[in-house]
PDB file of C-alpha atoms in Angstrom:
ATOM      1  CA  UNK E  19     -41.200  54.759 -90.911  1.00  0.00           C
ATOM      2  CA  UNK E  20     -38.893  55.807 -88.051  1.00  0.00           C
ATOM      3  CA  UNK E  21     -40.490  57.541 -86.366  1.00  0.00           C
ATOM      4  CA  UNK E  22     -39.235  61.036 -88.562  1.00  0.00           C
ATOM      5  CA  UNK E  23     -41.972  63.333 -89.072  1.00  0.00           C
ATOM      6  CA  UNK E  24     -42.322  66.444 -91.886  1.00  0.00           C
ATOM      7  CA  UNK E  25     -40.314  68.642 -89.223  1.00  0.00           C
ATOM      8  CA  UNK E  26     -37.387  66.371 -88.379  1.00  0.00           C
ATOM      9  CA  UNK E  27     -37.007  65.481 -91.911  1.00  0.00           C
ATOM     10  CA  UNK E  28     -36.979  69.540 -92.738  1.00  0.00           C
ATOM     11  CA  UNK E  29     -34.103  70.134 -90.172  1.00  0.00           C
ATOM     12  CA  UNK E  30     -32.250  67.052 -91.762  1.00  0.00           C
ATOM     13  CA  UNK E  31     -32.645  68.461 -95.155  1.00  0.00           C
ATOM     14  CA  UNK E  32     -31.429  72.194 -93.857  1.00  0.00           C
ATOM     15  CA  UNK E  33     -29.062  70.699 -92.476  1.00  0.00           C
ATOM     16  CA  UNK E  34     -27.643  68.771 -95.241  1.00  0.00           C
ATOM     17  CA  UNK E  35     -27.522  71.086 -97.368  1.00  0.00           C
ATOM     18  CA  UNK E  36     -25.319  73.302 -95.368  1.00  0.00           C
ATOM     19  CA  UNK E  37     -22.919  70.481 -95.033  1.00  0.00           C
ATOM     20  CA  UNK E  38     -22.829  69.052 -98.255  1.00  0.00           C
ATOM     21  CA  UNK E  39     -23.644  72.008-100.712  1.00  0.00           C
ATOM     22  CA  UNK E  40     -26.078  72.973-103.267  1.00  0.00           C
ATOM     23  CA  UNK E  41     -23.751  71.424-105.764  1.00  0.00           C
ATOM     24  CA  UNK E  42     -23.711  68.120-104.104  1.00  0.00           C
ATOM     25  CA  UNK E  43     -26.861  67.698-102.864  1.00  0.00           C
ATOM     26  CA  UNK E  44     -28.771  66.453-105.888  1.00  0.00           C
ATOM     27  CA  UNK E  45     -25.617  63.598-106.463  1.00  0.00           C
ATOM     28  CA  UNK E  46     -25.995  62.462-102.911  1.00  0.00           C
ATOM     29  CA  UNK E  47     -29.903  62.216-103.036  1.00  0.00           C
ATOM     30  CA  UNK E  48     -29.798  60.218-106.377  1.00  0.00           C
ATOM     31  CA  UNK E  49     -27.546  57.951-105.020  1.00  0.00           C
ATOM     32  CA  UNK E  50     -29.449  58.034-101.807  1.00  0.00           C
ATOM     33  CA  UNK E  51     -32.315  56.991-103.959  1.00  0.00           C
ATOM     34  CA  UNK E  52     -30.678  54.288-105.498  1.00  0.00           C
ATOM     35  CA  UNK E  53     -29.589  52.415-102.358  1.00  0.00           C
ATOM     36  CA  UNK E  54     -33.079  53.013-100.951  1.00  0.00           C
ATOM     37  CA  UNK E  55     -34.246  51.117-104.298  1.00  0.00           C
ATOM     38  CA  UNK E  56     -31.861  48.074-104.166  1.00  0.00           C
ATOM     39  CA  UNK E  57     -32.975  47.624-100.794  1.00  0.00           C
ATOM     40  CA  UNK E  58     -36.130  47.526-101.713  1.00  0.00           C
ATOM     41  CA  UNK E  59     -35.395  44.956-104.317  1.00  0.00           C
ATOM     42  CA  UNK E  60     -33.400  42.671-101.942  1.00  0.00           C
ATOM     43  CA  UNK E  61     -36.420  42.561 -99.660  1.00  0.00           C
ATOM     44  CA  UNK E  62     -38.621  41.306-102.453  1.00  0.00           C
ATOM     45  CA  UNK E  63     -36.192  38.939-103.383  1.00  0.00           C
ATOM     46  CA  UNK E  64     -36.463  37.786 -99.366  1.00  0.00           C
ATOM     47  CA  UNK E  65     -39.895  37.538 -99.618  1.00  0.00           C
ATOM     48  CA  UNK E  66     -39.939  35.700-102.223  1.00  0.00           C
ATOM     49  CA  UNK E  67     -37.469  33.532-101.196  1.00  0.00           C
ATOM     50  CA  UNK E  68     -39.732  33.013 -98.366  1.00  0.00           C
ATOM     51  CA  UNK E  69     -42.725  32.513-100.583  1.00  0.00           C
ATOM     52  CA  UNK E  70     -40.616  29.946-102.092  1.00  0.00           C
ATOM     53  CA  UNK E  71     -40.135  28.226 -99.470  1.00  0.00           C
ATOM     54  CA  UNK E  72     -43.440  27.595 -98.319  1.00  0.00           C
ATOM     55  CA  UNK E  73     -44.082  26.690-102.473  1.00  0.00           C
ATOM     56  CA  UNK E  74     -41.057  23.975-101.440  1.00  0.00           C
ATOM     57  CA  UNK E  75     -42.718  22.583 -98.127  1.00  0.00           C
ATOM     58  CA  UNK E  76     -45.765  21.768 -99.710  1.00  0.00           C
ATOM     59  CA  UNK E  77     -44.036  20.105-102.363  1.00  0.00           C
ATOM     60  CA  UNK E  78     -42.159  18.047-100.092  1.00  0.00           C
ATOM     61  CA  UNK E  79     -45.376  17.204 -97.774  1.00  0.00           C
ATOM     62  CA  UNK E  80     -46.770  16.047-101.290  1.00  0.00           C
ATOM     63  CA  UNK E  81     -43.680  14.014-102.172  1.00  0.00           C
ATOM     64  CA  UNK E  82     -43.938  12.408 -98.739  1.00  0.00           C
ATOM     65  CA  UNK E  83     -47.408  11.678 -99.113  1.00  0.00           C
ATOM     66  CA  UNK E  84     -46.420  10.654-102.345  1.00  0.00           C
ATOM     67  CA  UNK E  85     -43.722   8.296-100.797  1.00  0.00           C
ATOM     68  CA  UNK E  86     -46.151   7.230 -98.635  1.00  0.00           C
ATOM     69  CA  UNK E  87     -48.799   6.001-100.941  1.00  0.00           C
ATOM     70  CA  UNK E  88     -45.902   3.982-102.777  1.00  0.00           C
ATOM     71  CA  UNK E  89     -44.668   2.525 -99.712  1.00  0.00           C
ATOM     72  CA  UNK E  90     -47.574   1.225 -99.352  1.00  0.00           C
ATOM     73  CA  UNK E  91     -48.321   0.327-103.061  1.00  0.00           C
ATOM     74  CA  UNK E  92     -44.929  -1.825-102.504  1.00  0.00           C
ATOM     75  CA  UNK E  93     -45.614  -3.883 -99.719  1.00  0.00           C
ATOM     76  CA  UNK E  94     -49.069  -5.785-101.733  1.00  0.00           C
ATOM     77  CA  UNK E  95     -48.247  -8.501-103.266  1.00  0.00           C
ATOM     78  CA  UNK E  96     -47.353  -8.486-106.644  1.00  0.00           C
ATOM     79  CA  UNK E  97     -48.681  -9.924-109.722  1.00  0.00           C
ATOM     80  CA  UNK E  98     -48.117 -13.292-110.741  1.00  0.00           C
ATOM     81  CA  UNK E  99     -45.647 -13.280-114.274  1.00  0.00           C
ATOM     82  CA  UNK E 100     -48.817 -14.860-115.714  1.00  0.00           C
ATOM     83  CA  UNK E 101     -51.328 -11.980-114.967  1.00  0.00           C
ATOM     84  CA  UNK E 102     -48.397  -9.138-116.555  1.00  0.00           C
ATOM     85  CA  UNK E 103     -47.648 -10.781-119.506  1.00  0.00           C
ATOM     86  CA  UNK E 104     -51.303 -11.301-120.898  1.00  0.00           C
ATOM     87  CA  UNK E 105     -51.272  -9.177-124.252  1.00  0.00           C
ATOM     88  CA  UNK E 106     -54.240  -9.304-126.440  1.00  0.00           C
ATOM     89  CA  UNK E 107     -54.127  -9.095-130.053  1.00  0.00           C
ATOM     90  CA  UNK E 108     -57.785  -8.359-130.582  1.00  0.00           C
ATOM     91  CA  UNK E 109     -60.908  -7.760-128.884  1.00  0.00           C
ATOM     92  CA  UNK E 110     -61.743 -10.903-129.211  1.00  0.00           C
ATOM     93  CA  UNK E 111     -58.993 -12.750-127.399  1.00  0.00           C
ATOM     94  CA  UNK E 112     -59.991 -10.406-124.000  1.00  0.00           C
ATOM     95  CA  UNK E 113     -63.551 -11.320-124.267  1.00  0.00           C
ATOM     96  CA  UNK E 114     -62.488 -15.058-124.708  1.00  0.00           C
ATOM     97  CA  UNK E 115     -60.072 -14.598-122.333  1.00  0.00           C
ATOM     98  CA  UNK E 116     -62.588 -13.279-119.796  1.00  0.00           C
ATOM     99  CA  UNK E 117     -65.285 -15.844-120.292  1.00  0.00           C
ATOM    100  CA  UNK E 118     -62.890 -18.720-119.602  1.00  0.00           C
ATOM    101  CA  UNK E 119     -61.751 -16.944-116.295  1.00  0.00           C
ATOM    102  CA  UNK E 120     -65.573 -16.193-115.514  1.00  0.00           C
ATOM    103  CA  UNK E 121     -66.135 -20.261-115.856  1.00  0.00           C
ATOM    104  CA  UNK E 122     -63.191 -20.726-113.724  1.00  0.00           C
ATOM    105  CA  UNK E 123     -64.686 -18.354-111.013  1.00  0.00           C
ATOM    106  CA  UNK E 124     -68.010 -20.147-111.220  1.00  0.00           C
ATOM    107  CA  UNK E 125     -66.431 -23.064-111.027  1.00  0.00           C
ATOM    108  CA  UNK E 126     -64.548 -22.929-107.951  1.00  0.00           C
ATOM    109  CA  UNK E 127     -67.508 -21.190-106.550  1.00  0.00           C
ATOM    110  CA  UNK E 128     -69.923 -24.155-106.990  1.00  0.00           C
ATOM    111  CA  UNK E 129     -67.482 -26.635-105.113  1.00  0.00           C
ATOM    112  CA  UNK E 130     -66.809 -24.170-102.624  1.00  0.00           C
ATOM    113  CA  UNK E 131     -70.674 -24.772-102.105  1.00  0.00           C
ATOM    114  CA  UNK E 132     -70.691 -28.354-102.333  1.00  0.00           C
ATOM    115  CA  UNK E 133     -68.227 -28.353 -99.643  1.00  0.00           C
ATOM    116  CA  UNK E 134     -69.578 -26.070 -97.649  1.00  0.00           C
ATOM    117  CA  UNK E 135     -73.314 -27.990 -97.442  1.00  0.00           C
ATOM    118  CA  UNK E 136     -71.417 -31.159 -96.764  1.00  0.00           C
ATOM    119  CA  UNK E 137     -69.866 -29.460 -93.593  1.00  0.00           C
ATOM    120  CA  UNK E 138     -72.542 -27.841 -92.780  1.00  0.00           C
ATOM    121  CA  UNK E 139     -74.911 -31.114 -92.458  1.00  0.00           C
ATOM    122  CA  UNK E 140     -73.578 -33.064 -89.195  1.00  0.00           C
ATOM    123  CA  UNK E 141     -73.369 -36.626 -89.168  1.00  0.00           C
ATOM    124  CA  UNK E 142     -74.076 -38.263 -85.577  1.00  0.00           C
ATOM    125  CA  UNK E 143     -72.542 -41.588 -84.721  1.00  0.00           C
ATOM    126  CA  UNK E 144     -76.018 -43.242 -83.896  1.00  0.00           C
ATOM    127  CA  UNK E 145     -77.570 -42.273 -87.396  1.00  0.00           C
ATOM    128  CA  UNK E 146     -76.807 -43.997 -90.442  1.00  0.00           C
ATOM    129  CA  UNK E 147     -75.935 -42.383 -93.731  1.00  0.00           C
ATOM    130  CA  UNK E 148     -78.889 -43.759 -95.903  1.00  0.00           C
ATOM    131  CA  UNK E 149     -77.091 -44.641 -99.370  1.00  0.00           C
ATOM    132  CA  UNK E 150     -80.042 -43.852-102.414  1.00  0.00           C
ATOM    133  CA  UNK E 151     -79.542 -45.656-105.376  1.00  0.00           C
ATOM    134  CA  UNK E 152     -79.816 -43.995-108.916  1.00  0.00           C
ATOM    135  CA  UNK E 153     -83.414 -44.659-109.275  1.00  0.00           C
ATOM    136  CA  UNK E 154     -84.228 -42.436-105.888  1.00  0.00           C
ATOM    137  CA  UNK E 155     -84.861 -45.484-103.880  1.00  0.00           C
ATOM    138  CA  UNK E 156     -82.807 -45.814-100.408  1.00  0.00           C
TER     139      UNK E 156
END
């Protein structure tokens, strides 16, 4: 511990008991005992101060990533007030609800096409556009 080996600590013993006493001897090593105990105690309440500690950093690198995440989760753009105050009553009205939104998609998708084939075919000043009628004849 200090360095004390079974000798030393002999001497120290003889010795302290020719200072001290027989009579006194077993009062001071009790409370010798007991002050070797509460130290004991305070260092385990150190270490597991320390232990706490570390238990509190990770927390906090948690929260931050935590933090982080909502940051993030902040800066998207929100919902319209349409899309958050949808509430169904029944099955029924979401599966109504999502067919009519499907059509919508589907929709939108087919003139995206149109437009995107009329782009997509170049007209050249020299070339006329031939104009069909309804019967397939141009």
């Amino acid at each position: 511990m200090f360095g004390i080996g079974m000798p030393e600590l002999l001497v120290i013993m003889v010795i302290a008991l020719i200072v001290i006493g027989p009579s006194k001897l077993p009062d001071l090593a009790r409370a010798l005992g007991k002050g070797i105990a509460e130290f004991k105690k305070a260092t385990q309440e150190i270490k597991e101060g320390l232990e706490i500690d570390e238990d509190f950093k990770e927390v906090k690198e948690d929260l931050v990533d935590s933090i982080s995440g909502v940051k993030q989760a902040l800066e998207t753009p929100e919902p319209s007030s349409s899309e958050t105050s949808v509430k169904y009553k029944d099955y029924d009205e979401v599966l109504e609800d999502y067919e009519k939104i499907k059509a919508e998609e589907e929709q939108t998708d087919s003139q995206q096409n149109i437009e995107q084939d009329k782009e997509s075919e170049p007209v050249h000043p020299d070339q006329k556009q031939e104009e069909k009628t309804p019967d397939g004849s141009g």
